[in-house]
Short mmCIF file of C-alpha atoms in Angstrom, two decimals:
data_model
loop_
_atom_site.label_atom_id
_atom_site.label_comp_id
_atom_site.label_asym_id
_atom_site.label_seq_id
_atom_site.Cartn_x
_atom_site.Cartn_y
_atom_site.Cartn_z
CA UNK A 1 -10.29 -6.86 11.19
CA UNK A 2 -6.74 -7.27 12.62
CA UNK A 3 -3.95 -8.36 10.51
CA UNK A 4 -2.05 -11.59 11.72
CA UNK A 5 1.01 -9.73 11.74
CA UNK A 6 -0.36 -7.07 14.32
CA UNK A 7 -2.02 -9.39 17.11
CA UNK A 8 1.37 -9.20 19.59
CA UNK A 9 2.92 -5.63 18.80
CA UNK A 10 6.00 -4.23 20.68
CA UNK A 11 5.51 -0.18 19.72
CA UNK A 12 8.88 1.61 20.71
CA UNK A 13 8.28 4.52 23.31
CA UNK A 14 8.03 7.90 20.66
CA UNK A 15 9.45 11.33 21.55
CA UNK A 16 7.54 14.31 23.25
CA UNK A 17 6.03 16.56 20.87
CA UNK A 18 7.35 20.06 20.74
CA UNK A 19 5.50 22.46 18.42
CA UNK A 20 7.45 24.60 16.64
CA UNK A 21 10.73 22.50 16.68
CA UNK A 22 13.02 22.24 13.54
CA UNK A 23 14.49 19.75 12.05
CA UNK A 24 16.66 18.82 8.96
CA UNK A 25 13.69 16.18 7.37
CA UNK A 26 10.35 15.56 8.65
CA UNK A 27 8.66 12.50 7.65
CA UNK A 28 4.86 12.14 7.48
CA UNK A 29 3.95 8.49 7.85
CA UNK A 30 5.56 5.76 9.63
CA UNK A 31 5.46 2.68 7.13
CA UNK A 32 8.09 1.12 5.51
CA UNK A 33 8.98 4.37 3.25
CA UNK A 34 8.82 6.44 5.98
CA UNK A 35 10.75 4.26 8.59
CA UNK A 36 13.36 3.04 5.24
CA UNK A 37 13.89 6.72 4.50
CA UNK A 38 14.29 8.15 8.32
CA UNK A 39 16.97 5.34 9.02
CA UNK A 40 19.16 6.01 6.09
CA UNK A 41 18.70 9.61 7.16
CA UNK A 42 19.50 9.50 10.49
CA UNK A 43 22.17 7.39 9.92
CA UNK A 44 23.54 10.17 7.77
CA UNK A 45 23.49 12.61 10.55
CA UNK A 46 20.81 14.41 10.15
CA UNK A 47 18.10 15.42 12.43
CA UNK A 48 15.06 13.29 11.59
CA UNK A 49 11.34 13.36 12.85
CA UNK A 50 8.83 11.68 11.93
CA UNK A 51 4.94 12.16 12.33
CA UNK A 52 2.10 9.26 11.57
CA UNK A 53 -1.37 9.71 12.56
CA UNK A 54 -1.89 6.26 13.76
CA UNK A 55 0.75 3.92 15.03
CA UNK A 56 3.79 1.98 13.07
CA UNK A 57 2.60 0.13 10.51
CA UNK A 58 -0.59 1.09 10.48
CA UNK A 59 -2.00 0.80 7.03
CA UNK A 60 -0.69 -1.25 3.81
CA UNK A 61 2.88 -1.70 5.55
CA UNK A 62 1.36 -3.90 8.35
CA UNK A 63 -1.45 -5.22 6.06
CA UNK A 64 0.17 -6.79 3.10
CA UNK A 65 1.06 -10.75 2.99
CA UNK A 66 4.61 -10.60 3.83
CA UNK A 67 6.08 -11.53 0.41
CA UNK A 68 9.75 -9.78 -0.52
CA UNK A 69 9.84 -10.50 -4.34
CA UNK A 70 10.96 -9.35 -7.67
CA UNK A 71 8.29 -11.77 -9.39
CA UNK A 72 5.13 -9.55 -8.86
CA UNK A 73 2.17 -11.76 -10.85
CA UNK A 74 2.40 -10.31 -14.14
CA UNK A 75 3.91 -6.67 -13.60
CA UNK A 76 6.81 -6.86 -15.74
CA UNK A 77 4.92 -8.48 -19.18
CA UNK A 78 2.43 -5.54 -17.97
CA UNK A 79 5.45 -2.80 -18.39
CA UNK A 80 7.02 -4.08 -21.35
CA UNK A 81 3.75 -4.17 -23.26
CA UNK A 82 4.22 -0.60 -23.68
CA UNK A 83 7.65 0.63 -22.34
CA UNK A 84 10.88 -0.52 -23.68
CA UNK A 85 12.85 -2.87 -22.21
CA UNK A 86 15.63 -0.39 -20.53
CA UNK A 87 12.60 1.06 -18.38
CA UNK A 88 11.58 -2.55 -17.69
CA UNK A 89 15.17 -3.18 -17.04
CA UNK A 90 15.49 -0.16 -14.23
CA UNK A 91 12.48 -1.42 -12.53
CA UNK A 92 13.83 -4.34 -12.08
CA UNK A 93 16.73 -2.84 -10.61
CA UNK A 94 15.06 -0.78 -8.32
CA UNK A 95 13.11 -3.80 -7.00
CA UNK A 96 17.05 -5.38 -6.22
CA UNK A 97 18.07 -2.96 -4.76
CA UNK A 98 15.10 -2.55 -2.26
CA UNK A 99 15.21 -6.07 -1.97
CA UNK A 100 18.73 -6.30 -1.15
CA UNK A 101 18.42 -3.30 1.47
CA UNK A 102 14.98 -4.87 3.32
CA UNK A 103 17.15 -7.84 3.82
CA UNK A 104 20.32 -6.79 4.79
CA UNK A 105 18.04 -4.73 7.64
CA UNK A 106 16.08 -7.85 8.10
CA UNK A 107 19.74 -9.92 8.95
CA UNK A 108 21.14 -7.26 10.87
CA UNK A 109 17.89 -6.43 13.02
CA UNK A 110 17.25 -9.87 14.06
CA UNK A 111 13.79 -10.38 12.02
CA UNK A 112 13.89 -13.76 10.59
CA UNK A 113 13.20 -14.16 7.18
CA UNK A 114 13.21 -17.78 5.41
CA UNK A 115 13.54 -18.18 2.26
CA UNK A 116 10.82 -19.25 -0.65
CA UNK A 117 10.07 -19.80 -4.40
CA UNK A 118 7.68 -17.42 -6.06
CA UNK A 119 5.50 -18.68 -8.85
CA UNK A 120 3.29 -16.37 -10.87
CA UNK A 121 1.01 -19.60 -12.03
CA UNK A 122 -1.88 -19.78 -14.39
CA UNK A 123 -4.78 -21.71 -12.54
CA UNK A 124 -6.33 -23.13 -15.66
CA UNK A 125 -5.99 -22.64 -19.63
CA UNK A 126 -6.43 -19.10 -20.21
CA UNK A 127 -3.52 -18.14 -17.84
CA UNK A 128 -0.96 -19.91 -19.95
CA UNK A 129 0.02 -17.49 -22.38
CA UNK A 130 0.26 -14.75 -19.04
CA UNK A 131 2.62 -16.73 -17.53
CA UNK A 132 4.45 -16.88 -20.62
CA UNK A 133 4.87 -13.37 -21.20
CA UNK A 134 5.88 -12.66 -17.54
CA UNK A 135 8.91 -15.38 -18.00
CA UNK A 136 10.11 -13.68 -21.14
CA UNK A 137 9.53 -10.16 -19.93
CA UNK A 138 11.49 -11.43 -16.43
CA UNK A 139 14.51 -13.04 -18.57
CA UNK A 140 14.74 -9.51 -20.96
CA UNK A 141 15.24 -7.83 -17.98
CA UNK A 142 18.10 -9.73 -16.25
CA UNK A 143 15.71 -11.98 -13.63
CA UNK A 144 16.99 -15.67 -12.97
CA UNK A 145 13.42 -17.14 -13.17
CA UNK A 146 12.69 -20.28 -15.06
CA UNK A 147 9.48 -22.33 -15.89
CA UNK A 148 8.13 -25.26 -13.45
CA UNK A 149 8.44 -28.31 -14.83
CA UNK A 150 5.72 -30.98 -14.41
CA UNK A 151 6.39 -32.54 -11.39
CA UNK A 152 6.46 -29.52 -9.57
CA UNK A 153 3.35 -28.44 -11.08
CA UNK A 154 1.59 -31.23 -10.09
CA UNK A 155 3.79 -30.90 -6.26
CA UNK A 156 1.90 -29.21 -3.75
CA UNK A 157 -1.81 -28.10 -3.18
CA UNK A 158 -1.60 -24.98 -5.24
CA UNK A 159 -3.50 -25.70 -8.40
CA UNK A 160 -1.42 -24.75 -11.45
CA UNK A 161 -1.71 -25.42 -14.62
CA UNK A 162 1.40 -23.48 -15.65
CA UNK A 163 3.81 -21.31 -13.79
CA UNK A 164 7.21 -19.17 -14.00
CA UNK A 165 9.30 -19.69 -10.82
CA UNK A 166 12.11 -17.67 -9.33
CA UNK A 167 13.72 -19.20 -6.14
CA UNK A 168 16.01 -17.56 -3.20
CA UNK A 169 12.97 -14.63 -2.36
CA UNK A 170 12.02 -14.34 1.05
CA UNK A 171 8.73 -14.61 3.52
CA UNK A 172 8.26 -12.18 6.49
CA UNK A 173 6.27 -10.42 9.12
CA UNK A 174 6.06 -6.99 8.10
CA UNK A 175 5.29 -5.98 11.32
CA UNK A 176 8.29 -7.41 13.03
CA UNK A 177 10.60 -5.78 10.50
CA UNK A 178 8.59 -1.70 10.50
CA UNK A 179 8.89 -2.20 14.54
CA UNK A 180 12.56 -3.00 14.87
CA UNK A 181 13.45 -0.52 11.78
CA UNK A 182 11.52 2.21 14.29
CA UNK A 183 13.41 0.78 17.50
CA UNK A 184 16.49 1.34 15.67
CA UNK A 185 15.29 4.76 14.09
CA UNK A 186 14.78 5.92 17.87
CA UNK A 187 17.92 4.32 19.09
CA UNK A 188 20.43 6.53 16.23
CA UNK A 189 18.49 9.62 17.72
CA UNK A 190 15.84 10.08 15.71
CA UNK A 191 11.99 11.71 16.97
CA UNK A 192 8.88 9.55 16.17
CA UNK A 193 5.59 11.32 16.56
CA UNK A 194 2.76 8.70 16.62
CA UNK A 195 -0.94 9.54 17.09
CA UNK A 196 -0.26 12.87 15.55
CA UNK A 197 -2.40 13.74 12.79
CA UNK A 198 -0.85 15.88 9.93
CA UNK A 199 -3.29 19.02 8.33
CA UNK A 200 -1.84 20.55 5.60
CA UNK A 201 2.06 20.91 4.27
CA UNK A 202 3.57 23.85 3.31
CA UNK A 203 6.46 25.10 1.55
CA UNK A 204 6.67 28.78 1.79
CA UNK A 205 8.30 31.19 3.49
CA UNK A 206 9.79 28.00 5.16
CA UNK A 207 8.98 24.24 4.57
CA UNK A 208 6.53 23.14 7.39
CA UNK A 209 3.89 20.42 8.39
CA UNK A 210 0.48 22.01 10.31
CA UNK A 211 -0.53 19.16 12.86
CA UNK A 212 -3.14 18.57 15.43
CA UNK A 213 -0.38 19.00 17.90
CA UNK A 214 0.92 22.44 16.44
CA UNK A 215 4.04 23.01 13.59
CA UNK A 216 7.03 21.56 12.82
CA UNK A 217 9.69 23.10 10.86
CA UNK A 218 12.35 21.64 8.14
CA UNK A 219 14.73 21.78 5.56
CA UNK A 220 13.31 19.37 3.68
CA UNK A 221 9.94 17.50 4.16
CA UNK A 222 9.23 13.68 3.05
CA UNK A 223 5.46 12.18 2.22
CA UNK A 224 5.71 8.87 3.37
CA UNK A 225 1.32 8.73 3.02
CA UNK A 226 0.27 6.34 0.15
CA UNK A 227 -1.38 9.32 -1.41
CA UNK A 228 0.13 11.86 -0.86
CA UNK A 229 -1.77 14.41 1.22
CA UNK A 230 -1.29 17.16 -0.96
CA UNK A 231 -2.96 17.89 -4.31
CA UNK A 232 0.65 19.75 -5.76
CA UNK A 233 1.48 17.83 -9.06
CA UNK A 234 -2.24 16.38 -9.00
CA UNK A 235 -1.09 12.91 -8.33
CA UNK A 236 -4.28 11.58 -6.82
CA UNK A 237 -5.82 12.05 -10.96
CA UNK A 238 -2.57 9.87 -11.85
CA UNK A 239 -2.85 7.05 -9.28
CA UNK A 240 -5.51 4.46 -8.64
CA UNK A 241 -5.98 3.40 -5.62
CA UNK A 242 -7.40 -0.08 -5.19
CA UNK A 243 -8.50 -2.61 -1.71
CA UNK A 244 -7.60 -6.19 -1.28
CA UNK A 245 -8.18 -8.39 1.13
CA UNK A 246 -6.32 -11.19 3.28
CA UNK A 247 -7.76 -14.29 5.42
CA UNK A 248 -5.21 -16.16 7.80
CA UNK A 249 -5.98 -20.05 8.73
CA UNK A 250 -4.45 -23.00 10.67
CA UNK A 251 -3.17 -25.42 8.83
CA UNK A 252 -3.84 -28.29 8.22
CA UNK A 253 -2.34 -30.43 5.70
CA UNK A 254 0.32 -30.21 3.60
CA UNK A 255 2.41 -26.98 3.71
CA UNK A 256 2.99 -25.05 0.22
CA UNK A 257 6.75 -24.03 0.35
CA UNK A 258 5.90 -21.58 -2.42
CA UNK A 259 5.05 -17.82 -2.64
CA UNK A 260 2.09 -18.34 -5.23
CA UNK A 261 0.10 -15.43 -7.39
CA UNK A 262 -1.99 -16.30 -10.10
CA UNK A 263 -1.95 -14.95 -13.47
CA UNK A 264 -5.15 -15.08 -14.55
CA UNK A 265 -8.26 -13.90 -12.74
CA UNK A 266 -10.10 -13.45 -10.09
CA UNK A 267 -6.66 -13.20 -8.28
CA UNK A 268 -4.96 -15.29 -5.92
CA UNK A 269 -2.21 -15.03 -3.20
CA UNK A 270 -1.10 -17.58 -1.18
CA UNK A 271 1.82 -18.10 1.58
CA UNK A 272 1.95 -20.18 4.86
CA UNK A 273 2.99 -18.76 7.97
CA UNK A 274 5.62 -20.76 10.02
CA UNK A 275 7.14 -20.19 12.99
CA UNK A 276 10.35 -19.21 11.36
CA UNK A 277 9.07 -16.00 9.41
CA UNK A 278 5.76 -15.29 11.28
CA UNK A 279 4.71 -13.54 14.20
CA UNK A 280 3.61 -15.15 17.37
CA UNK A 281 7.10 -17.59 18.44
CA UNK A 282 8.12 -20.84 18.14
CA UNK A 283 5.34 -22.16 19.30
CA UNK A 284 2.85 -21.68 16.44
CA UNK A 285 1.56 -24.09 14.19
CA UNK A 286 1.77 -23.25 10.61
CA UNK A 287 -0.97 -20.82 8.86
CA UNK A 288 -1.98 -20.39 5.61
CA UNK A 289 -2.90 -16.30 4.26
CA UNK A 290 -4.74 -16.54 0.96
CA UNK A 291 -5.63 -12.80 -0.21
CA UNK A 292 -7.71 -11.27 -3.26
CA UNK A 293 -10.66 -9.34 -3.59
CA UNK A 294 -9.45 -6.54 -5.03
CA UNK A 295 -11.58 -3.85 -6.41
CA UNK A 296 -11.30 -0.12 -6.76
CA UNK A 297 -12.25 2.11 -3.92
CA UNK A 298 -15.60 2.77 -3.24
CA UNK A 299 -16.59 0.97 -6.30
CA UNK A 300 -17.92 -2.84 -4.98
CA UNK A 301 -21.21 -4.13 -3.96
CA UNK A 302 -20.27 -5.15 -0.95
CA UNK A 303 -16.31 -5.64 0.29
CA UNK A 304 -17.76 -8.45 2.79
CA UNK A 305 -18.99 -10.95 -0.02
CA UNK A 306 -16.07 -10.56 -2.14
CA UNK A 307 -14.26 -11.64 1.45
CA UNK A 308 -16.31 -14.48 1.46
CA UNK A 309 -16.10 -15.50 -1.53
CA UNK A 310 -12.02 -15.46 -1.00
CA UNK A 311 -12.88 -17.64 2.31
CA UNK A 312 -15.24 -20.20 0.70
CA UNK A 313 -12.20 -20.73 -2.10
CA UNK A 314 -9.90 -21.22 0.18
CA UNK A 315 -11.79 -23.76 2.69
CA UNK A 316 -12.31 -25.44 -0.84
CA UNK A 317 -8.70 -25.43 -1.83
CA UNK A 318 -6.56 -26.60 0.98
CA UNK A 319 -6.83 -28.32 4.10
CA UNK A 320 -7.46 -25.94 6.54
CA UNK A 321 -8.96 -25.48 10.17
CA UNK A 322 -10.10 -22.68 11.97
CA UNK A 323 -9.88 -19.10 10.66
CA UNK A 324 -7.71 -16.67 12.81
CA UNK A 325 -7.49 -13.48 11.11
CA UNK A 326 -8.51 -11.00 8.29
CA UNK A 327 -8.06 -8.06 6.98
CA UNK A 328 -7.29 -6.12 4.15
CA UNK A 329 -5.18 -2.68 2.41
CA UNK A 330 -5.07 -0.61 0.20
CA UNK A 331 -2.58 0.29 -2.14
CA UNK A 332 -2.15 2.79 -5.48
CA UNK A 333 -1.31 2.02 -9.15
CA UNK A 334 0.14 4.11 -11.33
CA UNK A 335 -1.91 5.10 -14.70
CA UNK A 336 1.68 4.12 -16.59
CA UNK A 337 2.14 1.41 -13.81
CA UNK A 338 5.68 3.01 -12.52
CA UNK A 339 5.95 4.34 -9.17
CA UNK A 340 6.45 8.10 -8.90
CA UNK A 341 9.09 8.70 -6.58
CA UNK A 342 10.98 12.38 -6.02
CA UNK A 343 10.57 15.77 -6.00
CA UNK A 344 6.93 16.95 -5.66
CA UNK A 345 6.05 19.88 -8.46
CA UNK A 346 5.72 23.29 -7.03
CA UNK A 347 7.62 22.36 -3.80
CA UNK A 348 10.81 24.02 -4.61
CA UNK A 349 12.69 21.11 -4.14
CA UNK A 350 11.51 21.05 -0.31
CA UNK A 351 9.37 18.22 -0.79
CA UNK A 352 10.01 14.56 -1.65
CA UNK A 353 7.04 11.56 -2.09
CA UNK A 354 6.50 8.11 -3.31
CA UNK A 355 3.63 6.35 -4.74
CA UNK A 356 1.95 4.08 -7.15
CA UNK A 357 3.82 0.96 -5.70
CA UNK A 358 1.46 -1.43 -7.22
CA UNK A 359 0.94 -3.37 -4.54
CA UNK A 360 4.68 -4.35 -4.05
CA UNK A 361 5.67 -2.33 -1.58
CA UNK A 362 8.31 -4.60 0.73
CA UNK A 363 10.64 -4.06 -2.41
CA UNK A 364 9.40 -0.76 -4.22
CA UNK A 365 9.34 1.25 -0.46
CA UNK A 366 12.93 0.51 0.15
CA UNK A 367 14.17 2.03 -2.97
CA UNK A 368 11.62 4.99 -3.24
CA UNK A 369 14.10 5.81 0.24
CA UNK A 370 16.89 4.90 -1.27
CA UNK A 371 16.49 7.10 -3.84
CA UNK A 372 15.12 10.13 -1.32
CA UNK A 373 18.02 10.22 0.78
CA UNK A 374 20.54 9.93 -1.86
CA UNK A 375 18.69 13.35 -3.60
CA UNK A 376 18.21 14.66 0.48
CA UNK A 377 22.23 13.43 0.78
CA UNK A 378 23.46 15.93 -1.87
CA UNK A 379 24.82 13.13 -3.77
CA UNK A 380 25.30 13.98 -7.32
CA UNK A 381 23.74 11.85 -10.25
CA UNK A 382 26.87 10.05 -11.35
CA UNK A 383 27.24 8.51 -7.42
CA UNK A 384 23.52 7.25 -8.08
CA UNK A 385 22.30 3.40 -9.86
CA UNK A 386 20.95 4.38 -13.35
CA UNK A 387 17.85 2.80 -12.38
CA UNK A 388 16.92 6.57 -10.55
CA UNK A 389 17.61 8.27 -13.40
CA UNK A 390 16.47 5.95 -15.83
CA UNK A 391 12.66 5.39 -13.53
CA UNK A 392 13.02 10.04 -12.59
CA UNK A 393 13.08 10.35 -16.44
CA UNK A 394 10.96 8.43 -18.24
CA UNK A 395 8.37 9.26 -20.61
CA UNK A 396 5.07 9.39 -20.25
CA UNK A 397 3.53 6.82 -23.84
CA UNK A 398 -0.02 7.08 -25.76
CA UNK A 399 -1.00 3.71 -23.43
CA UNK A 400 -0.46 5.63 -20.15
CA UNK A 401 -2.54 8.66 -21.56
CA UNK A 402 -5.39 6.21 -22.08
CA UNK A 403 -5.45 4.54 -19.36
CA UNK A 404 -5.15 8.12 -17.34
CA UNK A 405 -8.08 9.19 -19.54
CA UNK A 406 -10.29 5.87 -19.19
CA UNK A 407 -9.83 6.33 -15.46
CA UNK A 408 -11.00 9.77 -15.27
CA UNK A 409 -13.87 8.68 -17.61
CA UNK A 410 -14.81 6.47 -14.62
CA UNK A 411 -14.35 8.93 -11.96
CA UNK A 412 -16.71 11.59 -13.71
CA UNK A 413 -19.25 8.56 -14.27
CA UNK A 414 -18.82 7.63 -10.55
CA UNK A 415 -19.30 11.19 -9.45
CA UNK A 416 -22.39 11.70 -11.81
CA UNK A 417 -23.99 8.26 -10.28
CA UNK A 418 -23.17 9.23 -6.45
CA UNK A 419 -24.83 12.74 -6.17
CA UNK A 420 -27.88 10.92 -8.25
CA UNK A 421 -28.54 7.92 -6.07
CA UNK A 422 -28.11 10.66 -3.15
CA UNK A 423 -30.80 12.40 -4.49
CA UNK A 424 -33.27 9.05 -4.36
CA UNK A 425 -33.40 9.11 -0.78
CA UNK A 426 -34.36 11.13 1.84
CA UNK A 427 -34.05 11.88 5.74
CA UNK A 428 -35.19 10.80 7.78
CA UNK A 429 -34.17 7.53 7.16
CA UNK A 430 -34.53 3.25 9.22
CA UNK A 431 -31.60 3.40 11.04
CA UNK A 432 -28.92 0.94 9.52
CA UNK A 433 -29.16 -2.02 11.37
CA UNK A 434 -25.29 -3.00 13.27
CA UNK A 435 -22.65 -2.88 10.80
CA UNK A 436 -24.86 -0.79 8.02
CA UNK A 437 -24.19 2.56 6.48
CA UNK A 438 -26.59 4.34 3.97
CA UNK A 439 -26.51 7.08 2.11
CA UNK A 440 -29.46 10.41 1.81
CA UNK A 441 -29.85 13.65 1.00
CA UNK A 442 -30.83 16.03 3.48
CA UNK A 443 -31.55 19.86 1.87
CA UNK A 444 -29.93 18.60 -1.26
CA UNK A 445 -27.02 17.68 0.70
CA UNK A 446 -25.75 13.53 0.63
CA UNK A 447 -25.63 12.61 4.59
CA UNK A 448 -23.78 8.64 5.70
CA UNK A 449 -25.98 7.67 8.52
CA UNK A 450 -24.60 3.84 9.95
CA UNK A 451 -24.83 2.14 12.93
CA UNK A 452 -21.36 0.71 14.87
CA UNK A 453 -21.75 -1.05 18.47
CA UNK A 454 -24.94 0.18 18.78
CA UNK A 455 -24.47 3.60 17.95
CA UNK A 456 -26.13 5.62 15.04
CA UNK A 457 -23.89 8.41 13.63
CA UNK A 458 -24.50 10.77 11.27
CA UNK A 459 -21.77 12.40 9.24
CA UNK A 460 -21.31 14.60 5.81
CA UNK A 461 -21.10 12.19 3.25
CA UNK A 462 -19.42 14.50 0.55
CA UNK A 463 -15.22 13.89 0.56
CA UNK A 464 -13.97 17.02 1.61
CA UNK A 465 -11.22 16.04 -0.97
CA UNK A 466 -13.31 16.96 -4.61
CA UNK A 467 -16.78 16.55 -3.29
CA UNK A 468 -17.24 12.59 -4.02
CA UNK A 469 -20.33 11.31 -2.39
CA UNK A 470 -18.96 8.53 -0.25
CA UNK A 471 -19.75 4.64 -0.09
CA UNK A 472 -20.07 2.69 2.70
CA UNK A 473 -17.72 -0.14 2.68
CA UNK A 474 -19.49 -2.98 4.77
CA UNK A 475 -16.28 -5.20 5.26
CA UNK A 476 -14.37 -2.33 7.35
CA UNK A 477 -17.40 -0.24 8.45
CA UNK A 478 -15.53 3.07 6.53
CA UNK A 479 -16.52 5.37 4.35
CA UNK A 480 -14.87 5.32 0.79
CA UNK A 481 -14.67 7.99 -1.39
CA UNK A 482 -15.01 5.98 -5.41
CA UNK A 483 -13.43 8.78 -6.89
CA UNK A 484 -9.72 9.42 -5.30
CA UNK A 485 -10.09 6.61 -2.12
CA UNK A 486 -9.96 8.50 0.53
CA UNK A 487 -11.37 7.01 3.85
CA UNK A 488 -13.27 7.88 6.69
CA UNK A 489 -14.33 6.24 10.68
CA UNK A 490 -17.97 6.14 11.38
CA UNK A 491 -17.40 8.75 13.18
CA UNK A 492 -16.05 10.76 10.47
CA UNK A 493 -12.22 10.85 11.02
CA UNK A 494 -9.94 10.42 8.16
CA UNK A 495 -7.99 7.20 7.80
CA UNK A 496 -6.03 7.80 4.35
CA UNK A 497 -6.40 9.09 0.92
CA UNK A 498 -5.58 12.84 -0.50
CA UNK A 499 -8.46 14.26 1.86
CA UNK A 500 -6.85 16.30 4.38
CA UNK A 501 -9.50 16.60 6.82
CA UNK A 502 -12.36 14.42 8.24
CA UNK A 503 -15.62 14.56 7.72
CA UNK A 504 -18.69 16.91 9.47
CA UNK A 505 -19.84 14.96 12.31
CA UNK A 506 -23.95 15.67 11.97
CA UNK A 507 -24.67 13.49 14.94
#
């Protein structure tokens, strides 16, 4: 499970970790939000350190489709359905600033991109109304979109019944950008600590993070971790974790020039990777990347089956050859559909965070970085773009409350179902086959048993965050929490999500 972009990545050398060192700002997470914020701040003269559990772009930032676009499926029409036009325009303005930041950074750092037309399209008649709604919402919000004509709809290998199009968008290799940002950050004097897990964030008596290698102190802390790794503000209950998958193939026929995302279900994402905007250098043959298989974390019978369905669809639809890579990623969607960015509640203004990009991190992440950096530099409100104020003071509407209530009702039902299911099977259980895992109960406590690389392991199957019973992910061979989307390795090591610790190892 390695993303196409991660096949050949040169990682800049990090700095030695010095326990107890003090910085102006400590950023947790070396994805796009963390790196963009760090580069902004270090170039402003601040002493900045990044601490990351894994490597650069370890999770969503390095495992997306590489589309930099202001046309984002049906995002704008979904927002406009329940929110005023001013909020939708602010969302577009934020993403426009994010788009401009990321493309400027790519140009400055020598990361190639290609200019593409983005399409939100209907695969059949049932998606036509959604396309029309998105066109109207996008026009109202100030985007220069257009409806594709008959010739354009019929021109390429992607089946489109109708489509809204936005020209002059970009395609990129996201890992090339992330490594370039990290290199620029280190060159500007920033300190990069990879492979260092953060266990806890403290606000008083002075801000600090506790890591497995010791503490770091700071004036301010930024949590650029997807889901915040602290329960202050209860944001784990205000966002939903979603996983989706991608597969890349050698392309043996016509190269689709655009970037495509369907408005109807099942959602399908399509783009090509050429020598001009992809990994591997000029000798790389064109690749086709298809995405989909979306589902709430831990709430599907088989992640592998959903991916194989996506593979079958790609082979039935496009002239593809050998499969080259498959990967998946996780993102979070806020119940009111707008990202949360700013000061963490009950942190005395000492902790900033961002979450809820709804799979559009390549523009939302740099927008979040711009706002966080502006606040930490002490810029006055009148010096900031209007969108920062509008998004930061948005009102919760009844539809937001309804979505939140519905999601939390589902969580309650999933929690009860998980405990009941575990109680029906007692240990000892038959050794799982290679790549499989099962949950059983031992002395009334759920236990997860899996076999990977010929080794059978047993861990506590209770999520340390809020006690959800974990589900086995047969695609990535991980233990996933269906409540709030924390994930763990077969050995119990924490991967991501609001959980701050791993699972107890039993065998």
